[in-house]
Every structure is written in structure tokens, then in C-alpha cells.
mmCIF file of C-alpha atoms and ligand atoms in Angstrom:
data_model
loop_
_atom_site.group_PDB
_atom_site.id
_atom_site.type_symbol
_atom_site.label_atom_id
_atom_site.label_comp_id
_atom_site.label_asym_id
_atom_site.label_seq_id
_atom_site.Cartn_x
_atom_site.Cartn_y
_atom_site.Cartn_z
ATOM 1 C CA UNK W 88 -5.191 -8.498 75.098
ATOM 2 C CA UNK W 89 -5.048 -12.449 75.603
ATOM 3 C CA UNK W 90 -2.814 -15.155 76.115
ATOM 4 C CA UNK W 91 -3.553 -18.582 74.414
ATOM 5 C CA UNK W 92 -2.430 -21.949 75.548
ATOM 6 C CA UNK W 93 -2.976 -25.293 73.446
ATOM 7 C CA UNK W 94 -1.754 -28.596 75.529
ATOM 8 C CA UNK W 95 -1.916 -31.675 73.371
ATOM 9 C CA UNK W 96 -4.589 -30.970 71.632
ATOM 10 C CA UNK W 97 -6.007 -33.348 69.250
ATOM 11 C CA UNK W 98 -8.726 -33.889 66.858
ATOM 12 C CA UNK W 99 -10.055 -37.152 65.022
ATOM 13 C CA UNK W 100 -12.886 -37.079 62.176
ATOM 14 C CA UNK W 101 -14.811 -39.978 62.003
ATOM 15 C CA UNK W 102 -12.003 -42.514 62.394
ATOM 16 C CA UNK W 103 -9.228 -40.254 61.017
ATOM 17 C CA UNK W 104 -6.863 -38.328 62.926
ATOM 18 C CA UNK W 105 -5.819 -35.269 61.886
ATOM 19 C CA UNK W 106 -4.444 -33.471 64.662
ATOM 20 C CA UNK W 107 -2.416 -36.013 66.404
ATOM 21 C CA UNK W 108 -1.634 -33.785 68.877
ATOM 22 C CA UNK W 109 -0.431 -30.030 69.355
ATOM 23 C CA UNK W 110 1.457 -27.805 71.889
ATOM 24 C CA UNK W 111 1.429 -24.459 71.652
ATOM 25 C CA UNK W 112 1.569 -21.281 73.690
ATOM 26 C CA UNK W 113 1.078 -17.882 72.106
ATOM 27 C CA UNK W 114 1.889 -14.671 74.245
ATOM 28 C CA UNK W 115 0.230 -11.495 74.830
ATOM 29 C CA UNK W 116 0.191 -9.176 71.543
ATOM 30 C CA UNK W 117 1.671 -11.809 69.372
ATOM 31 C CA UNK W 118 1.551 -12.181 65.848
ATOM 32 C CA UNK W 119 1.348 -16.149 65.282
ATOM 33 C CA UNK W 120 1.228 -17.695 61.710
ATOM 34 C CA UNK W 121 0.370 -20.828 61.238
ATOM 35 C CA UNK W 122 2.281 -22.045 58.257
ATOM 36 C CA UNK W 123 2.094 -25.337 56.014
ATOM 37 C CA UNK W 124 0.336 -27.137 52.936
ATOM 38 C CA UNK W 125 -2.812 -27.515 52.025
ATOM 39 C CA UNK W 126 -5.012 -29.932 54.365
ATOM 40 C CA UNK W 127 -2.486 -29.972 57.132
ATOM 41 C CA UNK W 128 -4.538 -29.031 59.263
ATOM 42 C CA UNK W 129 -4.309 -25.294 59.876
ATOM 43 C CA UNK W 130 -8.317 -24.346 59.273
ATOM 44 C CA UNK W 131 -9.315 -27.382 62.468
ATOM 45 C CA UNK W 132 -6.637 -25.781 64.526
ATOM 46 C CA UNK W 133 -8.163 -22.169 64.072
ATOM 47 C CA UNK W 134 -11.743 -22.931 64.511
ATOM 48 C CA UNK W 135 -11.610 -25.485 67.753
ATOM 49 C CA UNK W 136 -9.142 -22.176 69.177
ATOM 50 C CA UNK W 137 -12.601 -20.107 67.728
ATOM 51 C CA UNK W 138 -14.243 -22.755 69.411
ATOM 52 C CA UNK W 139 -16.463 -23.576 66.215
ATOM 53 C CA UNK W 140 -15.131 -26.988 66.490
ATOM 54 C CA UNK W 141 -14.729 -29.231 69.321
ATOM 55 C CA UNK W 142 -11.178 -30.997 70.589
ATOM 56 C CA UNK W 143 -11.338 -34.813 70.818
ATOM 57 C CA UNK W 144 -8.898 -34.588 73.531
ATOM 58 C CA UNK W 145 -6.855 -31.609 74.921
ATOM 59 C CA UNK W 146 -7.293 -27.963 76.442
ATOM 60 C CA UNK W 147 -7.442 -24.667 75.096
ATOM 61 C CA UNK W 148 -6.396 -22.097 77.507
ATOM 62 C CA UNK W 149 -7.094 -18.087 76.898
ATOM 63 C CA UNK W 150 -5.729 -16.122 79.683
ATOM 64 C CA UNK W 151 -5.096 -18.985 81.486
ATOM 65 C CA UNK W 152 -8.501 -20.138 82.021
ATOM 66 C CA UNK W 153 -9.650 -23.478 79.842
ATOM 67 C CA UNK W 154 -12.168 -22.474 76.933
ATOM 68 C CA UNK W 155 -13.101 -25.731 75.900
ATOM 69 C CA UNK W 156 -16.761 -25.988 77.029
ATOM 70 C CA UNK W 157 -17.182 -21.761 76.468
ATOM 71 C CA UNK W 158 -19.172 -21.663 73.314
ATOM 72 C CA UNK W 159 -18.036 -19.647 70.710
ATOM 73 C CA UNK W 160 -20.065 -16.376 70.798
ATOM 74 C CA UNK W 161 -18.457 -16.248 74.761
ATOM 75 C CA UNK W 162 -14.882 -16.687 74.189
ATOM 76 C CA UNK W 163 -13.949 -13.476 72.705
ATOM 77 C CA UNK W 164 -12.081 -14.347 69.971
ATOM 78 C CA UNK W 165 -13.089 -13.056 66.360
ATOM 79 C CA UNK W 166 -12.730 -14.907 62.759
ATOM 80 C CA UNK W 167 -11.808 -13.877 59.795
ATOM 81 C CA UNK W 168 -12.644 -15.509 56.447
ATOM 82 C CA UNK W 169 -11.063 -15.832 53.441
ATOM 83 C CA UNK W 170 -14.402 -15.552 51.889
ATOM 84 C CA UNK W 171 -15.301 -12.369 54.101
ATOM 85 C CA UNK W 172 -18.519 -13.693 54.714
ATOM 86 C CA UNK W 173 -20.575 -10.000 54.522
ATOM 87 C CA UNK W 174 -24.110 -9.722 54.504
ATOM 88 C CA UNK W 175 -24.978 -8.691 50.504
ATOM 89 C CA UNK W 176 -28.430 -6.192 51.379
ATOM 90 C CA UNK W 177 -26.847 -4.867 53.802
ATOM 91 C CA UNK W 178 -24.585 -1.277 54.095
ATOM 92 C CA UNK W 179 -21.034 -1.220 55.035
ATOM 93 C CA UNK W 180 -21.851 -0.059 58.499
ATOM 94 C CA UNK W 181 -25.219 -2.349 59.335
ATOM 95 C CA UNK W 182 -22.532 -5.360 58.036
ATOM 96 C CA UNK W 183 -19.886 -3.886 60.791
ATOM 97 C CA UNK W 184 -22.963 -3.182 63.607
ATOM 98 C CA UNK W 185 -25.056 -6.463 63.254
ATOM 99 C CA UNK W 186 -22.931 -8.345 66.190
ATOM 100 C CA UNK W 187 -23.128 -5.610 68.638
ATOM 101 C CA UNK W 188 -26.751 -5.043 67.635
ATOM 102 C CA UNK W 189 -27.180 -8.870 68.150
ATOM 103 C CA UNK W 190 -25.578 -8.478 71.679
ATOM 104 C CA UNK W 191 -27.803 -5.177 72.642
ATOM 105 C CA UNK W 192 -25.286 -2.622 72.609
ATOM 106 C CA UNK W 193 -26.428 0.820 73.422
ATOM 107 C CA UNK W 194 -26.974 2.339 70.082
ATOM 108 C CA UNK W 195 -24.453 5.375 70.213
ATOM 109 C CA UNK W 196 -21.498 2.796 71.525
ATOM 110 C CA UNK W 197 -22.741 1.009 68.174
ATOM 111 C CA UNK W 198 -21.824 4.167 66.308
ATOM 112 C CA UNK W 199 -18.449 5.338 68.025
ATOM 113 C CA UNK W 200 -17.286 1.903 67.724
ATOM 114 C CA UNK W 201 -18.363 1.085 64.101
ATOM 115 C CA UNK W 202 -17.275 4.884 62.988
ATOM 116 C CA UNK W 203 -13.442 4.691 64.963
ATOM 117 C CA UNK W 204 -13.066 0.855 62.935
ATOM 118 C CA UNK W 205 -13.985 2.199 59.913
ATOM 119 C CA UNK W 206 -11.322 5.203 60.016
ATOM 120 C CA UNK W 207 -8.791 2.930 61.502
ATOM 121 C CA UNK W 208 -9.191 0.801 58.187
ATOM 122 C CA UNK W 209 -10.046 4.155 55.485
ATOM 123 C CA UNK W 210 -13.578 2.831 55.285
ATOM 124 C CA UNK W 211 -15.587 6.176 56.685
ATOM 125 C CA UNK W 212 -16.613 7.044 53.016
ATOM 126 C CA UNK W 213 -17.803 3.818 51.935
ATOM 127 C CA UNK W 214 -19.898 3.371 54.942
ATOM 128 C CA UNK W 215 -23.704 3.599 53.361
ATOM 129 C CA UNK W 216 -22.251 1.412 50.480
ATOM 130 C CA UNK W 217 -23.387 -2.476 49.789
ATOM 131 C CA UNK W 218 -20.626 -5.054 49.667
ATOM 132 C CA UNK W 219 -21.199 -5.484 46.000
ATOM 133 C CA UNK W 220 -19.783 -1.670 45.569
ATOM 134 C CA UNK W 221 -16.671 -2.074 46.926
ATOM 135 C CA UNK W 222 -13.481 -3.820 45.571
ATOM 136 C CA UNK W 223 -12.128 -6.953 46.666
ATOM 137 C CA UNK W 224 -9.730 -5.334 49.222
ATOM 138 C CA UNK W 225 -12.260 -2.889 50.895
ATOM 139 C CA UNK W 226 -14.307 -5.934 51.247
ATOM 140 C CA UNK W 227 -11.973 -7.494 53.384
ATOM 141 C CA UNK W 228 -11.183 -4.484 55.031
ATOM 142 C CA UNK W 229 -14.494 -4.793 56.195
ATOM 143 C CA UNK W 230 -14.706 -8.424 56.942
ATOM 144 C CA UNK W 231 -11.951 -7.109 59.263
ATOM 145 C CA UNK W 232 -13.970 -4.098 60.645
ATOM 146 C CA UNK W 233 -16.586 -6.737 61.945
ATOM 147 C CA UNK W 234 -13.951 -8.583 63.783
ATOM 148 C CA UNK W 235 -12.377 -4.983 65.566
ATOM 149 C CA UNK W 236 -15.631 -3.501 67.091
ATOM 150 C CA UNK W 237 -15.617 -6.988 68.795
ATOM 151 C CA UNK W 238 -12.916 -5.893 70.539
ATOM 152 C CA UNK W 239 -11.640 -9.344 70.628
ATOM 153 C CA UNK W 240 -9.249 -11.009 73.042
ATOM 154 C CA UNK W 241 -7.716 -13.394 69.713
ATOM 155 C CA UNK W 242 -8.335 -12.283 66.325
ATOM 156 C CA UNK W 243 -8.282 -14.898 63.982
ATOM 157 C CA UNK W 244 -7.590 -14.967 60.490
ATOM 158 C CA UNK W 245 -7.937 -17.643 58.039
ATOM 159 C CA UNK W 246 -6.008 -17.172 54.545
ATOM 160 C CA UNK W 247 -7.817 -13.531 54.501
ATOM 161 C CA UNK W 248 -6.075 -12.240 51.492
ATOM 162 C CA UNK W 249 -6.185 -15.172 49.393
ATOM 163 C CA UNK W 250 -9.318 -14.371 47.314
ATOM 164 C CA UNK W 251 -7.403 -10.742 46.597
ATOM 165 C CA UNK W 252 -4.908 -10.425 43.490
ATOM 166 C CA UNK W 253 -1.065 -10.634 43.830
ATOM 167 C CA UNK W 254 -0.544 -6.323 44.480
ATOM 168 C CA UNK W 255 -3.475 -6.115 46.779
ATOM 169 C CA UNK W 256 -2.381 -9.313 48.912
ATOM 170 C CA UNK W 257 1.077 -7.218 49.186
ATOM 171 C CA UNK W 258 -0.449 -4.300 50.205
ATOM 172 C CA UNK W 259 -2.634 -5.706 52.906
ATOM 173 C CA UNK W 260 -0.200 -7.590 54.563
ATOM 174 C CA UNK W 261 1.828 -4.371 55.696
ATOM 175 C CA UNK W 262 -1.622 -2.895 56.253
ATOM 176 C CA UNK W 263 -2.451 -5.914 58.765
ATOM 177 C CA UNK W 264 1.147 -5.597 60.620
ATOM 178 C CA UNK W 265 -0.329 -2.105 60.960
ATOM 179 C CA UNK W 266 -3.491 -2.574 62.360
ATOM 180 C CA UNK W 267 -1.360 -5.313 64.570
ATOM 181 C CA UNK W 268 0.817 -2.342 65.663
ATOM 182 C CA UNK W 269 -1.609 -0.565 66.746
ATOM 183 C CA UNK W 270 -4.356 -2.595 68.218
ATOM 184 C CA UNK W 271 -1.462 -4.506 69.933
ATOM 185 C CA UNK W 272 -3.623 -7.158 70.046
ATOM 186 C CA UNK W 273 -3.091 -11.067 69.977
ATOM 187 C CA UNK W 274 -3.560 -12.797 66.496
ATOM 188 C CA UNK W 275 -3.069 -15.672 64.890
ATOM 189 C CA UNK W 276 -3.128 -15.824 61.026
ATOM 190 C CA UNK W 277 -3.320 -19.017 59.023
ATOM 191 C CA UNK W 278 -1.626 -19.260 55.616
ATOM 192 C CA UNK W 279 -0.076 -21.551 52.880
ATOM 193 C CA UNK W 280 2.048 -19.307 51.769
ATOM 194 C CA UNK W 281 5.305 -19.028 53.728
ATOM 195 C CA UNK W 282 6.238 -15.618 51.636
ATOM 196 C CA UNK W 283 3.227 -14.410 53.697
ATOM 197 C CA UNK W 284 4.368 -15.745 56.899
ATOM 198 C CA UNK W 285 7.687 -14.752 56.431
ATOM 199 C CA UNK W 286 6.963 -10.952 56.071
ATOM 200 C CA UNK W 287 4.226 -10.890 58.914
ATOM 201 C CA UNK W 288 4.896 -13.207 62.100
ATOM 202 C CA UNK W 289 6.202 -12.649 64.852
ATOM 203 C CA UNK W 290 6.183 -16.080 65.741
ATOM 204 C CA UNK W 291 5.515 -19.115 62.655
ATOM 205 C CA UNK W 292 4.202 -22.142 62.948
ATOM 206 C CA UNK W 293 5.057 -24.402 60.737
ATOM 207 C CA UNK W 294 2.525 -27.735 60.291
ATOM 208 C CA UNK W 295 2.501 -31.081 58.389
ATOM 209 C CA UNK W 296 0.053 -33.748 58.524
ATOM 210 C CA UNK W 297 -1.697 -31.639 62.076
ATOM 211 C CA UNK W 298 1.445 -31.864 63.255
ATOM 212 C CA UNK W 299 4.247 -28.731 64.477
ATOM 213 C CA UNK W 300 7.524 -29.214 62.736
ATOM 214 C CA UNK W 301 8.979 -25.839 64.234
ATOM 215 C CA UNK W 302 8.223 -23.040 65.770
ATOM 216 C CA UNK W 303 10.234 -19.796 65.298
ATOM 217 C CA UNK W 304 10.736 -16.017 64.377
ATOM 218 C CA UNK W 305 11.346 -15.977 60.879
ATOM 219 C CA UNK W 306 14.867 -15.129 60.596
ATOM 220 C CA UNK W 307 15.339 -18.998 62.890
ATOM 221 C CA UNK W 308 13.578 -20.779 60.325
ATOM 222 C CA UNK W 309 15.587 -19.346 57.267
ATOM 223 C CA UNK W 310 19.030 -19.758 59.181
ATOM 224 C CA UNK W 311 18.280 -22.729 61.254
ATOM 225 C CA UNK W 312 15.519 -25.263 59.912
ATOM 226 C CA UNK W 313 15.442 -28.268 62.366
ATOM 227 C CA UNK W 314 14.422 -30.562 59.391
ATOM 228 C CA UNK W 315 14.421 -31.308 55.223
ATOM 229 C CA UNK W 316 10.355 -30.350 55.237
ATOM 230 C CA UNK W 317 10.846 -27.001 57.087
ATOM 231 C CA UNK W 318 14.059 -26.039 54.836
ATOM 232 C CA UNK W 319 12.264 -27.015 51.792
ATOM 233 C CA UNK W 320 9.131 -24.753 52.743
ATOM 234 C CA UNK W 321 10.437 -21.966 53.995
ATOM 235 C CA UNK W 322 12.320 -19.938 51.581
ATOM 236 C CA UNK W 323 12.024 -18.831 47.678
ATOM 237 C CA UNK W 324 13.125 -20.071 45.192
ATOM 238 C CA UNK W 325 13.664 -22.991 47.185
ATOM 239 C CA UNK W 326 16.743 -25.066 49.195
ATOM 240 C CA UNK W 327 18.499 -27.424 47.133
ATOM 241 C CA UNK W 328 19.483 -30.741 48.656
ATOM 242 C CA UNK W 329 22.705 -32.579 47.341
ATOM 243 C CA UNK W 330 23.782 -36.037 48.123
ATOM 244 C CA UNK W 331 26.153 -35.734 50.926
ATOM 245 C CA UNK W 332 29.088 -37.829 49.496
ATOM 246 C CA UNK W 333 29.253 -35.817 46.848
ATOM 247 C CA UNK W 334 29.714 -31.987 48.400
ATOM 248 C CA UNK W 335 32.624 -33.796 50.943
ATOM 249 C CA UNK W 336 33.958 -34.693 47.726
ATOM 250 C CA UNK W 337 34.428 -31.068 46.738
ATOM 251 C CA UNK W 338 37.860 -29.280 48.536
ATOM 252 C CA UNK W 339 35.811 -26.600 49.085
ATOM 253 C CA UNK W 340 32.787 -27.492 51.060
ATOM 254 C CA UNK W 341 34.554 -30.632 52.602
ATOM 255 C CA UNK W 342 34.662 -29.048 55.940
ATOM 256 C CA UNK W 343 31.480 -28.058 56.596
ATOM 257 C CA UNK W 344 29.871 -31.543 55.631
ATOM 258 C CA UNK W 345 29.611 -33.625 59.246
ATOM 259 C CA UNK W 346 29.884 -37.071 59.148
ATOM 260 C CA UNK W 347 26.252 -38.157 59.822
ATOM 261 C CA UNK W 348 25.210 -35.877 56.960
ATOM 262 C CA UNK W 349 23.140 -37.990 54.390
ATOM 263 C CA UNK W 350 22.142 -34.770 52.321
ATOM 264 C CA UNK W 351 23.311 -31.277 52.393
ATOM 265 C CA UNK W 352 21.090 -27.900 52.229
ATOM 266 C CA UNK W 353 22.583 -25.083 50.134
ATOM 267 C CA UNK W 354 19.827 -21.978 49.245
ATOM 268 C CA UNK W 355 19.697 -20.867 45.452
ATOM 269 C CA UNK W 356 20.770 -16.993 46.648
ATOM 270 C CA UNK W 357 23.726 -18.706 48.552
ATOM 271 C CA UNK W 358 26.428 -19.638 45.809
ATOM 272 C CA UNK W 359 29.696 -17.727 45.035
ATOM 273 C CA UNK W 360 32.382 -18.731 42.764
ATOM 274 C CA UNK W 361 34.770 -21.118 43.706
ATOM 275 C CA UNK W 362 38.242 -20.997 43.351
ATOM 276 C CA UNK W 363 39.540 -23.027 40.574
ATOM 277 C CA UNK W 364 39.362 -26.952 40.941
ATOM 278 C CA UNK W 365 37.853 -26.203 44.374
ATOM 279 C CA UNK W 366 34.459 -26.292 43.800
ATOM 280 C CA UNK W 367 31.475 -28.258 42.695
ATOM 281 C CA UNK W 368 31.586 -28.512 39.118
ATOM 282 C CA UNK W 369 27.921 -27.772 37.950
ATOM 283 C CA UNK W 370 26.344 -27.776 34.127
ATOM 284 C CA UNK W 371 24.276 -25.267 33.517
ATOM 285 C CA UNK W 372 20.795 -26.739 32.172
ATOM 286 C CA UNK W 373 19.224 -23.042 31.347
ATOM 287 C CA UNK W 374 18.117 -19.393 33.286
ATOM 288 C CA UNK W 375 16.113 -16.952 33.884
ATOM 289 C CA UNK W 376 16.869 -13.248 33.669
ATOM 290 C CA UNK W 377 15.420 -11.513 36.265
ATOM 291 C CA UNK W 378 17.120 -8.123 36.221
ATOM 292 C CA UNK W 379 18.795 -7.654 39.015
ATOM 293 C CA UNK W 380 19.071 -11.554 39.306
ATOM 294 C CA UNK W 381 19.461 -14.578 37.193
ATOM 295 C CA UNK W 382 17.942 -17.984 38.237
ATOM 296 C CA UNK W 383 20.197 -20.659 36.831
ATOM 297 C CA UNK W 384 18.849 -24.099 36.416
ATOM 298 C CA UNK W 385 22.065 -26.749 36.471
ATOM 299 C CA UNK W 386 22.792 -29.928 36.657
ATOM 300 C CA UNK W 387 25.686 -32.083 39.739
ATOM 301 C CA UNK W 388 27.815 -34.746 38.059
ATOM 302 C CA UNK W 389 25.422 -37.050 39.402
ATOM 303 C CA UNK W 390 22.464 -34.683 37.519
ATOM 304 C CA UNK W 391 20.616 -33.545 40.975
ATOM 305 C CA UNK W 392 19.110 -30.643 39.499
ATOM 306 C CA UNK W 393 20.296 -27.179 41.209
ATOM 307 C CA UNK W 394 19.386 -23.827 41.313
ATOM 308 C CA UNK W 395 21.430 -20.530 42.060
ATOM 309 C CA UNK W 396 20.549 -17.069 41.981
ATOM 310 C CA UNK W 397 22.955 -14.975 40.583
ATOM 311 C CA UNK W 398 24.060 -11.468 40.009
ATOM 312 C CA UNK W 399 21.892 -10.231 37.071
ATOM 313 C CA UNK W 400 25.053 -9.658 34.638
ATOM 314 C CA UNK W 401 26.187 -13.233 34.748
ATOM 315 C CA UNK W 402 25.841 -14.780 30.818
ATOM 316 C CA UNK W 403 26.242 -18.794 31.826
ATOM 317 C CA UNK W 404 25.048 -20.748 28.690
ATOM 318 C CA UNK W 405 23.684 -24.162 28.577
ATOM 319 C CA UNK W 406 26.294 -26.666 29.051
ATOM 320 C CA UNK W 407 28.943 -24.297 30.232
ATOM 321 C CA UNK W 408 30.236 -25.929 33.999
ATOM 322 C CA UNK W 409 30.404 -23.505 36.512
ATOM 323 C CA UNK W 410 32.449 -24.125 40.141
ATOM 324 C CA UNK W 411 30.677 -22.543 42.718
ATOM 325 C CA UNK W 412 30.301 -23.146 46.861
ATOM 326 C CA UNK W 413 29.254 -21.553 49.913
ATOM 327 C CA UNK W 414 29.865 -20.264 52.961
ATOM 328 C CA UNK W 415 30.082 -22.603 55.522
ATOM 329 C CA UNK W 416 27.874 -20.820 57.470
ATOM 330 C CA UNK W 417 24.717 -21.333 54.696
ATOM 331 C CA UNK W 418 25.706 -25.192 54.090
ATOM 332 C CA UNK W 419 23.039 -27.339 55.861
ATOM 333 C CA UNK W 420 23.262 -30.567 56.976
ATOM 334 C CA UNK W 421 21.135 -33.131 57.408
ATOM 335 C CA UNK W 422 21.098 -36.732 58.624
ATOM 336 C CA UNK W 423 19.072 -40.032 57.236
ATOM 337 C CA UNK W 424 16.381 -38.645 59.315
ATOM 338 C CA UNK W 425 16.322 -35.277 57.917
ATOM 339 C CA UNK W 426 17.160 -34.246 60.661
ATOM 340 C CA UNK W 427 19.354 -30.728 61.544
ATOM 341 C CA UNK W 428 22.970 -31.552 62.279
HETATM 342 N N1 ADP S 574 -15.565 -31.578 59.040
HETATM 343 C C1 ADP S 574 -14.642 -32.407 58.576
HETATM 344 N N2 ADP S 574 -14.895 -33.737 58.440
HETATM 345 C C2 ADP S 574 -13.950 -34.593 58.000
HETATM 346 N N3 ADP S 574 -12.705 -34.230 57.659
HETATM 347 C C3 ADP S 574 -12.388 -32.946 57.759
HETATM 348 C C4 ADP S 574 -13.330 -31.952 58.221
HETATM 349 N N4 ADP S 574 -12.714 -30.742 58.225
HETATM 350 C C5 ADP S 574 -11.453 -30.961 57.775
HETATM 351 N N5 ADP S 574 -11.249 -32.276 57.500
HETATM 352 C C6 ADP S 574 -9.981 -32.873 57.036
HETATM 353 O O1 ADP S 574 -8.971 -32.492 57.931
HETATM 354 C C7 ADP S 574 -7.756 -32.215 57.238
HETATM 355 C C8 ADP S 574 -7.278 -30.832 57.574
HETATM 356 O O2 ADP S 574 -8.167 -29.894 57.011
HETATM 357 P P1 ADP S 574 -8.003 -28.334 57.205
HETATM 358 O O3 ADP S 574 -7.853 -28.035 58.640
HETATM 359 O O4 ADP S 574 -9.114 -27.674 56.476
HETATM 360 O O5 ADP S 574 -6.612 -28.082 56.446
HETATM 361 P P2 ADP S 574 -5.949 -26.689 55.961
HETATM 362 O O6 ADP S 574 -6.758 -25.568 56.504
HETATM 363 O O7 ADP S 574 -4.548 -26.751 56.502
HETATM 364 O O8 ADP S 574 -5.927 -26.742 54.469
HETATM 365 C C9 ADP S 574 -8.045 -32.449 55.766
HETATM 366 O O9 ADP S 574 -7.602 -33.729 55.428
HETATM 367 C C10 ADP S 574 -9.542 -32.325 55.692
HETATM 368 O O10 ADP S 574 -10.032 -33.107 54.635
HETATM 369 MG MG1 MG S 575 -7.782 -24.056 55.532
#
């Protein structure tokens, strides 16, 4: 049970910087993401907090205390790799023991801690098996074992599930909240994909170019995105951004477009019907039928391409024009800075 502090931290390789320079404070038994695309940044940030890497400048605080010269075997927090990393000659259990073996633990402690990981995570019949007999999932499962007989303050996961295939990756990210539940410990997860973070933060994190755009439970960063990057990550199918001039233009979204606003955010899963002659008249390009859903590809007068997700029955063609709006409350703003307004 840990606390974690990061005040400006920053790290430069060779002559490049790619952590200008984070703040961050992560409370007791939180469940941090840390969201954004590839080579932002979110691997560095993990391993200087595992202390694997050093800071150029900055502290790292667990439990108040600064960590930055504590080398990595004495800071108590535990990694997890998206390439699980086991040991292929050896058994599930000598893979889960070898730390605490490392660190002369008293054999039977060895065994009570190694056997109450494995039940915790359904390993206890796979325990005399080699890493090559298991599935993709149970290896990870015990890539994660490792990390629990630690007893870690931080766990630390780096894209875990990303080696696993699409219904697996599902699975084991309500297992993880889980094991989160219960252990009620702190962790941090690192991801690219904001479907993940979505369903499992507490807290996310959301990075570009080693830099924090926003910070937030998810819900805030669906509802409230302070800029165009964070509204156009987090969300799927994504936001659609219209010229502002154009949606005051329209009766029915007139009101809700502020006078700074240089584009305006509307989600796919967000349009209704508009009354007639009150809407924004849209061409519909083509769809997908999703069942319940139909993702419509269309077209503004000005031919920003738009999506909407709509009820499942609807039969728009190609080239039929549709009037649709939204709520004010799910109209975004946004100004020449992409900024929120
Ligand atoms: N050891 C290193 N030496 C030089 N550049 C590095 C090193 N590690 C990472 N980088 C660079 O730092 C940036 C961030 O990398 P990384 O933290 O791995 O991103 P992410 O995990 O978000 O994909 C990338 O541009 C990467 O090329
Ligand atoms: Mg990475």
C-alpha cells in the first residue's frame, strides 16, 4: 500500500528530450493508466518510477520519501511485461519463487506465498508445468504471480495483455480490476489503447510527446476533454470535428456554438434527428450494419467527413441527406488553440 509522487520529472536521451517534464501524484490503492500513442513516452515514465531508468532532472516520491537514488531491487515496486519475461526450463512455481529465493526467504514462506498467488490467479494446477505448456493468458497470469509474492508497494504494468488475442485481452482486464479489488493495492498500468483505459482506471493519464494532456476518471474525459487531442483519443468510433461557422449556421445547434469556437466536437453515438430545416443537412457517403447499430459514413456541405451511430433499423442510402443535431449538452467546443471552451 503506497503513495507515488512525480514532481517535474524529466528525461533527455542523448540530446533529445522526451519527457519534458511531468507532475503527477497517484494515491493509495489507485488504479492509474497511463494512456497515449505509441512512443509518447509511457514505457520511460514506468521504468524511471521502477527505477530501471534514471530521471535527468526531477523526484520520484513513494510514500513520501524520494526514490531516486534507491536502486530498483529496493524500492518495492514490481513490473510487468508485455512479453512476460518467464524463465523457459523452469516450472510454474520455481518461475513464481526465484525472487524470493534470490532474496533468502525462508523456504516454507516461499511456499505459502507462491501457493496463495497461484490460487488467487487459478494457477494451483498448472504449478509443476513449463511456460511453454500453458496458453498465452496463463502465461501472463503468471508473469503476474511473480510480481504478487513481491508483495509490492506499486505494481507496474506495461501493455500486459497486448501479446494476448482480442477475447482473452477482454477477459483479463476484468480479471486485473479483480485482483485490484482485492489486493487493494496501488498500480499503474500503461496502455495505447484507451478502450483499455477506459474500462479499468480509476484515474487516466493521458500523454503526448512525454507530456500530460489530462488527467481524469474516465467518465471526465468522455464528457469533458480539455483539448482536440484528448477528445479525439478518447472515445470509439471517434469525435468528429466540424468547422465552427458552419454548425452556428444550423438553427439548431446555433446556441450551443460560443463565439471563440473555431471547431466544434460532436461524438458519432451523439446524433438525433432534427426537426425539419433545423438541422445540419448531411449526405450520406455509405454504412455499416452493426446489428444493434449502424455506423454511417456522411459527408457536411463543405464535405468534412462525419460519422454517426445509429439505431440498427435505420436504411439511409448513399446520397440520401439526412438533418440531424445534438444535444447541447454533447456539442463541444473548441477554440484556435484546441482548447475546451
Ligand atoms: N534507451 C533509449 N534511448 C534513446 N531513446 C529512447 C530510449 N528509450 C526510449 N526512447 C525514445 O523515447 C520515446 C518514448 O519511448 P517509450 O517510452 O518507449 O514510448 P511508449 O512506451 O509510449 O511507446 C521514443 O521516441 C523512443 O524512441
Ligand atoms: Mg512502451
Amino acid at each position: 500500500m503506497s503513495t507515488l509522487e512525480l514532481k517535474s520529472i524529466e528525461k533527455t536521451f542523448d540530446q533529445t528530450r522526451v519527457i519534458p517534464g511531468v507532475d503527477l501524484q497517484v494515491k493509495d490503492g489507485e488504479f492509474v493508466v497511463f494512456v497515449g500513442p505509441s512512443g509518447c513516452g509511457k514505457s520511460t515514465l514506468l521504468r524511471m518510477i521502477a527505477g530501471l531508468d534514471m530521471p535527468t532532472s526531477g523526484d520520484l516520491l513513494i510514500d513520501g520519501q524520494r526514490v531516486n537514488d534507491v536502486g530498483a531491487a529496493d524500492r518495492g515496486c514490481a513490473m510487468v511485461f508485455q512479453s512476460y519475461a518467464l524463465y523457459p526450463h523452469m516450472t510454474v512455481y520455481d518461475n513464481m519463487a526465484f525472487g524470493l529465493e534470490n532474496a533468502k526467504v525462508p523456504k516454507a514462506e516461499i511456499e505459502q506465498k507462491v501457493r496463495s498467488a497461484a490460487a488467487l490467479l487459478r494457477l494451483d494446477q498448472l504449478l509443476a508445468r513449463k511456460p511453454t505448456q500453458l496458453s498465452g493468458g496463463q502465461r501472463q497470469r503468471v508473469a503476474i504471480g511473480r510480481a504478487i509474492v513481491r508483495n509490492p508497494k506499486i505494481f507496474l504494468f506495461d501493455e500486459p495483455l497486448s501479446n494476448l488475442d482480442a477475447e482473452l485481452r477482454i477477459s483479463m482486464r476484468s480479471e486485473l480490476r479483480e485482483l485490484h479489488r482485492r489486493l487493494r493495492a496501488t498500480m499503474i498500468y500503461v496502455t495505447h489503447d484507451q478502450v483499455e483505459a477506459m474500462t479499468m482506471a480509476d484515474k487516466i493519464v493521458v500523454l503526448r510527446a512525454g507530456r500530460i494532456e489530462q488527467i481524469g476518471a474516465p467518465q471526465v474525459l468522455y464528457e469533458k476533454p480539455c483539448n482536440t487531442f484528448v477528445a479525439g483519443f478518447i472515445g470509439s468510433p471517434r469525435m468528429n470535428f466540424l468547422p465552427a461557422e458552419l454548425v452556428r449556421a444550423c438553427p439548431a445547434l446555433a446556441a450551443a456554438v460560443p463565439a471563440a469556437a473555431k471547431q466544434i466536437g460532436i461524438r458519432p453515438e451523439h446524433w438525433v434527428p432534427a426537426p425539419a430545416g433545423q438541422g445540419l443537412a448531411l449526405t450520406v457517403a455509405g454504412s455499416e450494419y452493426l446489428g444493434a447499430q449502424r455506423l454511417v459514413q456522411a459527408r457536411l456541405p463543405d464535405q468534412t467527413p462525419v460519422e454517426l451511430l445509429l439505431p440498427g433499423d435505420r436504411n439511409d442510402a448513399p446520397q440520401d441527406v439526412i438533418h440531424m443535431t445534438a444535444d447541447a449538452g454533447n456539442v463541444h467546443a473548441f477554440d484556435s488553440n484546441d482548447q475546451r471552451l
